Amino acid sequence: MRGADPRVVLGLHRSRHERRLLTGALDLGVTALDTSSNYLGFRSHEVIARTAGDLLPKFTVSTKVGYFPGPDGAEHSLNPVHLRAAVEQAAVDLGREPDLVFLHNPEHSLREAARHHQDALVQACATLDTAVEQGLCAAWGVASWDPSPLLSLIDTTVPRPAVLMVRVGLLVGARALDAADAVTEAWGLEGDEVWGMCPFGGSTSTPVWDRIDPRVFLRDGTRLSCVQAAFRTAYHLPRVGSVAVGTDEPAHLGELVGALADEVEERIVQEYRSLLRDRSRAQRA
């Protein structure tokens, strides 16, 4: 890895927000916690503060803003007023200022390369930049499920985030991997300034994990399970310094932490990415 050793971030997506998970994470040395204003039916901040508020000072806490409750469910907005209010509310509900606030999936509102869309991105990023300056959070970032729409919008007028979070792992396609690399480069980010999420594509119990053996990507994968190997490999698809992973079981989290001791064969990863690109081109032809 470039820079610091690979790091595990405990994600609360789909989590029950139980106290035992946080205590288990601390026992394992996992001290980074990631949530979002819209997790747990827009109650994540309040619930985690109520169930484990005394533990939160032991974590660095990141959250996300961009989705808001609406009459038909969650609605996305890059409105600066809404984003500012969400950052302020996050600090109130958590009982502390977040260490990092992500702009959540900005591409949801930026589906085409248009001048007004770039202006919207600039204003949204500037809002979070100002929130940092005013002490509402320590840093801000961008969490993007599909960074492709951002590529044509990023230039010197768009404020630079401290962290970019993208999908990682063996189930991410060639287009998304290349887009993540391009956005990372456009913003001049590297090492632990790039985080990964959703390393298993949603679940380790889906049938695909019974059909592949990710241990081929590791230097000494024989001592790891396929799930552990897939997690370790995710740090190189694309290259990231931290991966946010969700679980309700401290034992599972411990298995993933244990996977970090192995090393990934970068040559095999690059061969795999070349195969993905070839397949993608063939499908488009």
PDB file of N, CA and C in Angstrom, residues 7-83:
ATOM      1  N   ARG A   7      -6.551   0.061   6.529  1.00  0.00           N
ATOM      2  CA  ARG A   7      -7.348   0.290   7.727  1.00  0.00           C
ATOM      3  C   ARG A   7      -8.791  -0.155   7.502  1.00  0.00           C
ATOM      4  N   VAL A   8      -9.406  -0.687   8.558  1.00  0.00           N
ATOM      5  CA  VAL A   8     -10.814  -1.067   8.530  1.00  0.00           C
ATOM      6  C   VAL A   8     -11.635   0.032   9.186  1.00  0.00           C
ATOM      7  N   VAL A   9     -12.724   0.425   8.514  1.00  0.00           N
ATOM      8  CA  VAL A   9     -13.681   1.380   9.066  1.00  0.00           C
ATOM      9  C   VAL A   9     -14.982   0.610   9.287  1.00  0.00           C
ATOM     10  N   LEU A  10     -15.535   0.696  10.477  1.00  0.00           N
ATOM     11  CA  LEU A  10     -16.792   0.017  10.763  1.00  0.00           C
ATOM     12  C   LEU A  10     -17.950   0.835  10.208  1.00  0.00           C
ATOM     13  N   GLY A  11     -18.653   0.280   9.225  1.00  0.00           N
ATOM     14  CA  GLY A  11     -19.789   0.958   8.621  1.00  0.00           C
ATOM     15  C   GLY A  11     -21.096   0.536   9.270  1.00  0.00           C
ATOM     16  N   LEU A  12     -22.017   1.466   9.403  1.00  0.00           N
ATOM     17  CA  LEU A  12     -23.302   1.181  10.055  1.00  0.00           C
ATOM     18  C   LEU A  12     -24.451   1.023   9.066  1.00  0.00           C
ATOM     19  N   HIS A  13     -24.135   0.915   7.771  1.00  0.00           N
ATOM     20  CA  HIS A  13     -25.188   0.679   6.791  1.00  0.00           C
ATOM     21  C   HIS A  13     -25.825  -0.678   7.059  1.00  0.00           C
ATOM     22  N   ARG A  14     -27.147  -0.715   7.176  1.00  0.00           N
ATOM     23  CA  ARG A  14     -27.905  -1.942   7.465  1.00  0.00           C
ATOM     24  C   ARG A  14     -27.583  -2.534   8.833  1.00  0.00           C
ATOM     25  N   SER A  15     -26.905  -1.801   9.675  1.00  0.00           N
ATOM     26  CA  SER A  15     -26.554  -2.294  10.996  1.00  0.00           C
ATOM     27  C   SER A  15     -27.700  -2.085  11.977  1.00  0.00           C
ATOM     28  N   ARG A  16     -27.712  -2.925  13.021  1.00  0.00           N
ATOM     29  CA  ARG A  16     -28.692  -2.763  14.093  1.00  0.00           C
ATOM     30  C   ARG A  16     -28.243  -1.734  15.131  1.00  0.00           C
ATOM     31  N   HIS A  17     -27.030  -1.203  14.971  1.00  0.00           N
ATOM     32  CA  HIS A  17     -26.488  -0.168  15.859  1.00  0.00           C
ATOM     33  C   HIS A  17     -26.400  -0.646  17.311  1.00  0.00           C
ATOM     34  N   GLU A  18     -25.985  -1.887  17.489  1.00  0.00           N
ATOM     35  CA  GLU A  18     -25.892  -2.434  18.837  1.00  0.00           C
ATOM     36  C   GLU A  18     -24.583  -2.030  19.510  1.00  0.00           C
ATOM     37  N   ARG A  19     -24.659  -1.811  20.800  1.00  0.00           N
ATOM     38  CA  ARG A  19     -23.495  -1.384  21.563  1.00  0.00           C
ATOM     39  C   ARG A  19     -22.367  -2.427  21.512  1.00  0.00           C
ATOM     40  N   ARG A  20     -22.747  -3.709  21.521  1.00  0.00           N
ATOM     41  CA  ARG A  20     -21.724  -4.754  21.549  1.00  0.00           C
ATOM     42  C   ARG A  20     -20.846  -4.723  20.289  1.00  0.00           C
ATOM     43  N   LEU A  21     -21.387  -4.231  19.198  1.00  0.00           N
ATOM     44  CA  LEU A  21     -20.594  -4.130  17.978  1.00  0.00           C
ATOM     45  C   LEU A  21     -19.494  -3.081  18.141  1.00  0.00           C
ATOM     46  N   LEU A  22     -19.826  -1.969  18.754  1.00  0.00           N
ATOM     47  CA  LEU A  22     -18.822  -0.923  18.948  1.00  0.00           C
ATOM     48  C   LEU A  22     -17.767  -1.334  19.965  1.00  0.00           C
ATOM     49  N   THR A  23     -18.183  -1.994  21.028  1.00  0.00           N
ATOM     50  CA  THR A  23     -17.194  -2.454  22.002  1.00  0.00           C
ATOM     51  C   THR A  23     -16.297  -3.524  21.380  1.00  0.00           C
ATOM     52  N   GLY A  24     -16.900  -4.391  20.562  1.00  0.00           N
ATOM     53  CA  GLY A  24     -16.112  -5.398  19.874  1.00  0.00           C
ATOM     54  C   GLY A  24     -15.118  -4.784  18.906  1.00  0.00           C
ATOM     55  N   ALA A  25     -15.552  -3.742  18.207  1.00  0.00           N
ATOM     56  CA  ALA A  25     -14.653  -3.059  17.276  1.00  0.00           C
ATOM     57  C   ALA A  25     -13.463  -2.464  18.019  1.00  0.00           C
ATOM     58  N   LEU A  26     -13.723  -1.812  19.134  1.00  0.00           N
ATOM     59  CA  LEU A  26     -12.634  -1.221  19.912  1.00  0.00           C
ATOM     60  C   LEU A  26     -11.663  -2.279  20.398  1.00  0.00           C
ATOM     61  N   ASP A  27     -12.192  -3.441  20.809  1.00  0.00           N
ATOM     62  CA  ASP A  27     -11.325  -4.541  21.253  1.00  0.00           C
ATOM     63  C   ASP A  27     -10.401  -5.005  20.133  1.00  0.00           C
ATOM     64  N   LEU A  28     -10.865  -4.869  18.895  1.00  0.00           N
ATOM     65  CA  LEU A  28     -10.074  -5.293  17.729  1.00  0.00           C
ATOM     66  C   LEU A  28      -9.145  -4.193  17.220  1.00  0.00           C
ATOM     67  N   GLY A  29      -9.227  -3.021  17.813  1.00  0.00           N
ATOM     68  CA  GLY A  29      -8.415  -1.899  17.349  1.00  0.00           C
ATOM     69  C   GLY A  29      -9.027  -1.125  16.209  1.00  0.00           C
ATOM     70  N   VAL A  30     -10.310  -1.360  15.925  1.00  0.00           N
ATOM     71  CA  VAL A  30     -11.024  -0.613  14.892  1.00  0.00           C
ATOM     72  C   VAL A  30     -11.605   0.639  15.553  1.00  0.00           C
ATOM     73  N   THR A  31     -11.073   1.779  15.203  1.00  0.00           N
ATOM     74  CA  THR A  31     -11.457   3.021  15.884  1.00  0.00           C
ATOM     75  C   THR A  31     -12.048   4.059  14.932  1.00  0.00           C
ATOM     76  N   ALA A  32     -12.446   3.632  13.737  1.00  0.00           N
ATOM     77  CA  ALA A  32     -13.113   4.522  12.781  1.00  0.00           C
ATOM     78  C   ALA A  32     -14.521   4.013  12.540  1.00  0.00           C
ATOM     79  N   LEU A  33     -15.491   4.910  12.615  1.00  0.00           N
ATOM     80  CA  LEU A  33     -16.909   4.565  12.511  1.00  0.00           C
ATOM     81  C   LEU A  33     -17.537   5.413  11.414  1.00  0.00           C
ATOM     82  N   ASP A  34     -18.270   4.769  10.506  1.00  0.00           N
ATOM     83  CA  ASP A  34     -18.888   5.484   9.396  1.00  0.00           C
ATOM     84  C   ASP A  34     -20.387   5.242   9.366  1.00  0.00           C
ATOM     85  N   THR A  35     -21.157   6.318   9.276  1.00  0.00           N
ATOM     86  CA  THR A  35     -22.604   6.206   9.170  1.00  0.00           C
ATOM     87  C   THR A  35     -23.107   7.233   8.166  1.00  0.00           C
ATOM     88  N   SER A  36     -24.403   7.530   8.203  1.00  0.00           N
ATOM     89  CA  SER A  36     -24.979   8.511   7.290  1.00  0.00           C
ATOM     90  C   SER A  36     -26.259   9.039   7.906  1.00  0.00           C
ATOM     91  N   SER A  37     -26.610  10.250   7.545  1.00  0.00           N
ATOM     92  CA  SER A  37     -27.823  10.852   8.091  1.00  0.00           C
ATOM     93  C   SER A  37     -29.074  10.059   7.733  1.00  0.00           C
ATOM     94  N   ASN A  38     -29.042   9.302   6.623  1.00  0.00           N
ATOM     95  CA  ASN A  38     -30.240   8.582   6.192  1.00  0.00           C
ATOM     96  C   ASN A  38     -30.260   7.109   6.585  1.00  0.00           C
ATOM     97  N   TYR A  39     -29.216   6.612   7.245  1.00  0.00           N
ATOM     98  CA  TYR A  39     -29.225   5.221   7.675  1.00  0.00           C
ATOM     99  C   TYR A  39     -30.253   5.013   8.783  1.00  0.00           C
ATOM    100  N   LEU A  40     -30.732   3.772   8.896  1.00  0.00           N
ATOM    101  CA  LEU A  40     -31.687   3.379   9.921  1.00  0.00           C
ATOM    102  C   LEU A  40     -32.917   4.289   9.910  1.00  0.00           C
ATOM    103  N   GLY A  41     -33.421   4.539   8.692  1.00  0.00           N
ATOM    104  CA  GLY A  41     -34.614   5.372   8.561  1.00  0.00           C
ATOM    105  C   GLY A  41     -34.413   6.787   9.066  1.00  0.00           C
ATOM    106  N   PHE A  42     -33.244   7.352   8.775  1.00  0.00           N
ATOM    107  CA  PHE A  42     -32.876   8.703   9.205  1.00  0.00           C
ATOM    108  C   PHE A  42     -32.756   8.823  10.734  1.00  0.00           C
ATOM    109  N   ARG A  43     -32.470   7.706  11.402  1.00  0.00           N
ATOM    110  CA  ARG A  43     -32.329   7.749  12.856  1.00  0.00           C
ATOM    111  C   ARG A  43     -30.956   7.301  13.340  1.00  0.00           C
ATOM    112  N   SER A  44     -30.035   7.058  12.426  1.00  0.00           N
ATOM    113  CA  SER A  44     -28.749   6.485  12.807  1.00  0.00           C
ATOM    114  C   SER A  44     -28.015   7.327  13.847  1.00  0.00           C
ATOM    115  N   HIS A  45     -27.932   8.625  13.616  1.00  0.00           N
ATOM    116  CA  HIS A  45     -27.193   9.489  14.544  1.00  0.00           C
ATOM    117  C   HIS A  45     -27.785   9.438  15.949  1.00  0.00           C
ATOM    118  N   GLU A  46     -29.079   9.548  16.014  1.00  0.00           N
ATOM    119  CA  GLU A  46     -29.741   9.559  17.330  1.00  0.00           C
ATOM    120  C   GLU A  46     -29.579   8.218  18.039  1.00  0.00           C
ATOM    121  N   VAL A  47     -29.758   7.126  17.305  1.00  0.00           N
ATOM    122  CA  VAL A  47     -29.710   5.803  17.924  1.00  0.00           C
ATOM    123  C   VAL A  47     -28.307   5.473  18.410  1.00  0.00           C
ATOM    124  N   ILE A  48     -27.299   5.761  17.598  1.00  0.00           N
ATOM    125  CA  ILE A  48     -25.932   5.427  18.021  1.00  0.00           C
ATOM    126  C   ILE A  48     -25.504   6.295  19.198  1.00  0.00           C
ATOM    127  N   ALA A  49     -25.986   7.525  19.242  1.00  0.00           N
ATOM    128  CA  ALA A  49     -25.671   8.381  20.386  1.00  0.00           C
ATOM    129  C   ALA A  49     -26.360   7.882  21.652  1.00  0.00           C
ATOM    130  N   ARG A  50     -27.566   7.352  21.493  1.00  0.00           N
ATOM    131  CA  ARG A  50     -28.308   6.866  22.653  1.00  0.00           C
ATOM    132  C   ARG A  50     -27.747   5.548  23.171  1.00  0.00           C
ATOM    133  N   THR A  51     -27.360   4.650  22.268  1.00  0.00           N
ATOM    134  CA  THR A  51     -26.920   3.321  22.688  1.00  0.00           C
ATOM    135  C   THR A  51     -25.436   3.272  23.060  1.00  0.00           C
ATOM    136  N   ALA A  52     -24.642   4.170  22.491  1.00  0.00           N
ATOM    137  CA  ALA A  52     -23.192   4.096  22.729  1.00  0.00           C
ATOM    138  C   ALA A  52     -22.544   5.474  22.725  1.00  0.00           C
ATOM    139  N   GLY A  53     -23.263   6.472  23.207  1.00  0.00           N
ATOM    140  CA  GLY A  53     -22.725   7.824  23.193  1.00  0.00           C
ATOM    141  C   GLY A  53     -21.417   7.971  23.945  1.00  0.00           C
ATOM    142  N   ASP A  54     -21.266   7.200  25.020  1.00  0.00           N
ATOM    143  CA  ASP A  54     -20.028   7.295  25.803  1.00  0.00           C
ATOM    144  C   ASP A  54     -18.835   6.689  25.076  1.00  0.00           C
ATOM    145  N   LEU A  55     -19.099   5.851  24.051  1.00  0.00           N
ATOM    146  CA  LEU A  55     -18.019   5.235  23.277  1.00  0.00           C
ATOM    147  C   LEU A  55     -17.574   6.092  22.099  1.00  0.00           C
ATOM    148  N   LEU A  56     -18.427   6.984  21.645  1.00  0.00           N
ATOM    149  CA  LEU A  56     -18.127   7.747  20.430  1.00  0.00           C
ATOM    150  C   LEU A  56     -16.825   8.548  20.524  1.00  0.00           C
ATOM    151  N   PRO A  57     -16.443   9.099  21.689  1.00  0.00           N
ATOM    152  CA  PRO A  57     -15.158   9.810  21.738  1.00  0.00           C
ATOM    153  C   PRO A  57     -13.950   8.922  21.446  1.00  0.00           C
ATOM    154  N   LYS A  58     -14.137   7.603  21.521  1.00  0.00           N
ATOM    155  CA  LYS A  58     -13.027   6.690  21.243  1.00  0.00           C
ATOM    156  C   LYS A  58     -12.883   6.402  19.748  1.00  0.00           C
ATOM    157  N   PHE A  59     -13.839   6.884  18.950  1.00  0.00           N
ATOM    158  CA  PHE A  59     -13.822   6.674  17.499  1.00  0.00           C
ATOM    159  C   PHE A  59     -13.608   7.993  16.762  1.00  0.00           C
ATOM    160  N   THR A  60     -13.039   7.894  15.573  1.00  0.00           N
ATOM    161  CA  THR A  60     -13.217   8.967  14.604  1.00  0.00           C
ATOM    162  C   THR A  60     -14.509   8.652  13.869  1.00  0.00           C
ATOM    163  N   VAL A  61     -15.388   9.628  13.762  1.00  0.00           N
ATOM    164  CA  VAL A  61     -16.731   9.398  13.234  1.00  0.00           C
ATOM    165  C   VAL A  61     -16.921  10.142  11.927  1.00  0.00           C
ATOM    166  N   SER A  62     -17.289   9.405  10.891  1.00  0.00           N
ATOM    167  CA  SER A  62     -17.651  10.024   9.615  1.00  0.00           C
ATOM    168  C   SER A  62     -19.130   9.776   9.357  1.00  0.00           C
ATOM    169  N   THR A  63     -19.756  10.725   8.682  1.00  0.00           N
ATOM    170  CA  THR A  63     -21.150  10.575   8.297  1.00  0.00           C
ATOM    171  C   THR A  63     -21.343  11.196   6.919  1.00  0.00           C
ATOM    172  N   LYS A  64     -22.561  11.121   6.406  1.00  0.00           N
ATOM    173  CA  LYS A  64     -22.830  11.584   5.045  1.00  0.00           C
ATOM    174  C   LYS A  64     -24.106  12.414   5.037  1.00  0.00           C
ATOM    175  N   VAL A  65     -24.130  13.413   4.151  1.00  0.00           N
ATOM    176  CA  VAL A  65     -25.329  14.230   3.963  1.00  0.00           C
ATOM    177  C   VAL A  65     -25.620  14.337   2.473  1.00  0.00           C
ATOM    178  N   GLY A  66     -26.886  14.430   2.144  1.00  0.00           N
ATOM    179  CA  GLY A  66     -27.294  14.507   0.743  1.00  0.00           C
ATOM    180  C   GLY A  66     -28.662  13.919   0.497  1.00  0.00           C
ATOM    181  N   TYR A  67     -29.071  12.983   1.367  1.00  0.00           N
ATOM    182  CA  TYR A  67     -30.410  12.407   1.279  1.00  0.00           C
ATOM    183  C   TYR A  67     -31.259  12.939   2.429  1.00  0.00           C
ATOM    184  N   PHE A  68     -32.521  13.235   2.096  1.00  0.00           N
ATOM    185  CA  PHE A  68     -33.424  13.855   3.065  1.00  0.00           C
ATOM    186  C   PHE A  68     -34.777  13.153   3.005  1.00  0.00           C
ATOM    187  N   PRO A  69     -35.498  13.093   4.150  1.00  0.00           N
ATOM    188  CA  PRO A  69     -36.810  12.446   4.139  1.00  0.00           C
ATOM    189  C   PRO A  69     -37.808  13.229   3.303  1.00  0.00           C
ATOM    190  N   GLY A  70     -38.564  12.525   2.476  1.00  0.00           N
ATOM    191  CA  GLY A  70     -39.587  13.157   1.643  1.00  0.00           C
ATOM    192  C   GLY A  70     -40.870  12.363   1.691  1.00  0.00           C
ATOM    193  N   PRO A  71     -41.905  12.849   1.067  1.00  0.00           N
ATOM    194  CA  PRO A  71     -43.208  12.161   1.110  1.00  0.00           C
ATOM    195  C   PRO A  71     -43.185  10.780   0.482  1.00  0.00           C
ATOM    196  N   ASP A  72     -42.278  10.562  -0.461  1.00  0.00           N
ATOM    197  CA  ASP A  72     -42.197   9.263  -1.131  1.00  0.00           C
ATOM    198  C   ASP A  72     -40.926   8.500  -0.754  1.00  0.00           C
ATOM    199  N   GLY A  73     -40.349   8.821   0.387  1.00  0.00           N
ATOM    200  CA  GLY A  73     -39.106   8.178   0.810  1.00  0.00           C
ATOM    201  C   GLY A  73     -37.949   9.153   0.779  1.00  0.00           C
ATOM    202  N   ALA A  74     -36.741   8.632   0.670  1.00  0.00           N
ATOM    203  CA  ALA A  74     -35.560   9.485   0.662  1.00  0.00           C
ATOM    204  C   ALA A  74     -35.463  10.266  -0.642  1.00  0.00           C
ATOM    205  N   GLU A  75     -35.150  11.539  -0.531  1.00  0.00           N
ATOM    206  CA  GLU A  75     -34.952  12.407  -1.689  1.00  0.00           C
ATOM    207  C   GLU A  75     -33.544  12.985  -1.635  1.00  0.00           C
ATOM    208  N   HIS A  76     -32.931  13.118  -2.785  1.00  0.00           N
ATOM    209  CA  HIS A  76     -31.569  13.641  -2.848  1.00  0.00           C
ATOM    210  C   HIS A  76     -31.574  15.135  -3.159  1.00  0.00           C
ATOM    211  N   SER A  77     -30.655  15.853  -2.544  1.00  0.00           N
ATOM    212  CA  SER A  77     -30.564  17.290  -2.796  1.00  0.00           C
ATOM    213  C   SER A  77     -29.139  17.777  -2.581  1.00  0.00           C
ATOM    214  N   LEU A  78     -28.705  18.689  -3.449  1.00  0.00           N
ATOM    215  CA  LEU A  78     -27.434  19.385  -3.279  1.00  0.00           C
ATOM    216  C   LEU A  78     -27.661  20.837  -2.872  1.00  0.00           C
ATOM    217  N   ASN A  79     -28.861  21.138  -2.439  1.00  0.00           N
ATOM    218  CA  ASN A  79     -29.176  22.496  -2.007  1.00  0.00           C
ATOM    219  C   ASN A  79     -28.276  22.874  -0.829  1.00  0.00           C
ATOM    220  N   PRO A  80     -27.495  23.950  -0.954  1.00  0.00           N
ATOM    221  CA  PRO A  80     -26.565  24.323   0.118  1.00  0.00           C
ATOM    222  C   PRO A  80     -27.236  24.544   1.469  1.00  0.00           C
ATOM    223  N   VAL A  81     -28.445  25.096   1.455  1.00  0.00           N
ATOM    224  CA  VAL A  81     -29.151  25.333   2.719  1.00  0.00           C
ATOM    225  C   VAL A  81     -29.478  24.008   3.393  1.00  0.00           C
ATOM    226  N   HIS A  82     -29.942  23.042   2.616  1.00  0.00           N
ATOM    227  CA  HIS A  82     -30.268  21.735   3.171  1.00  0.00           C
ATOM    228  C   HIS A  82     -29.016  21.021   3.682  1.00  0.00           C
ATOM    229  N   LEU A  83     -27.934  21.100   2.917  1.00  0.00           N
ATOM    230  CA  LEU A  83     -26.694  20.439   3.323  1.00  0.00           C
ATOM    231  C   LEU A  83     -26.144  21.049   4.608  1.00  0.00           C
TER     232      LEU A  83
END
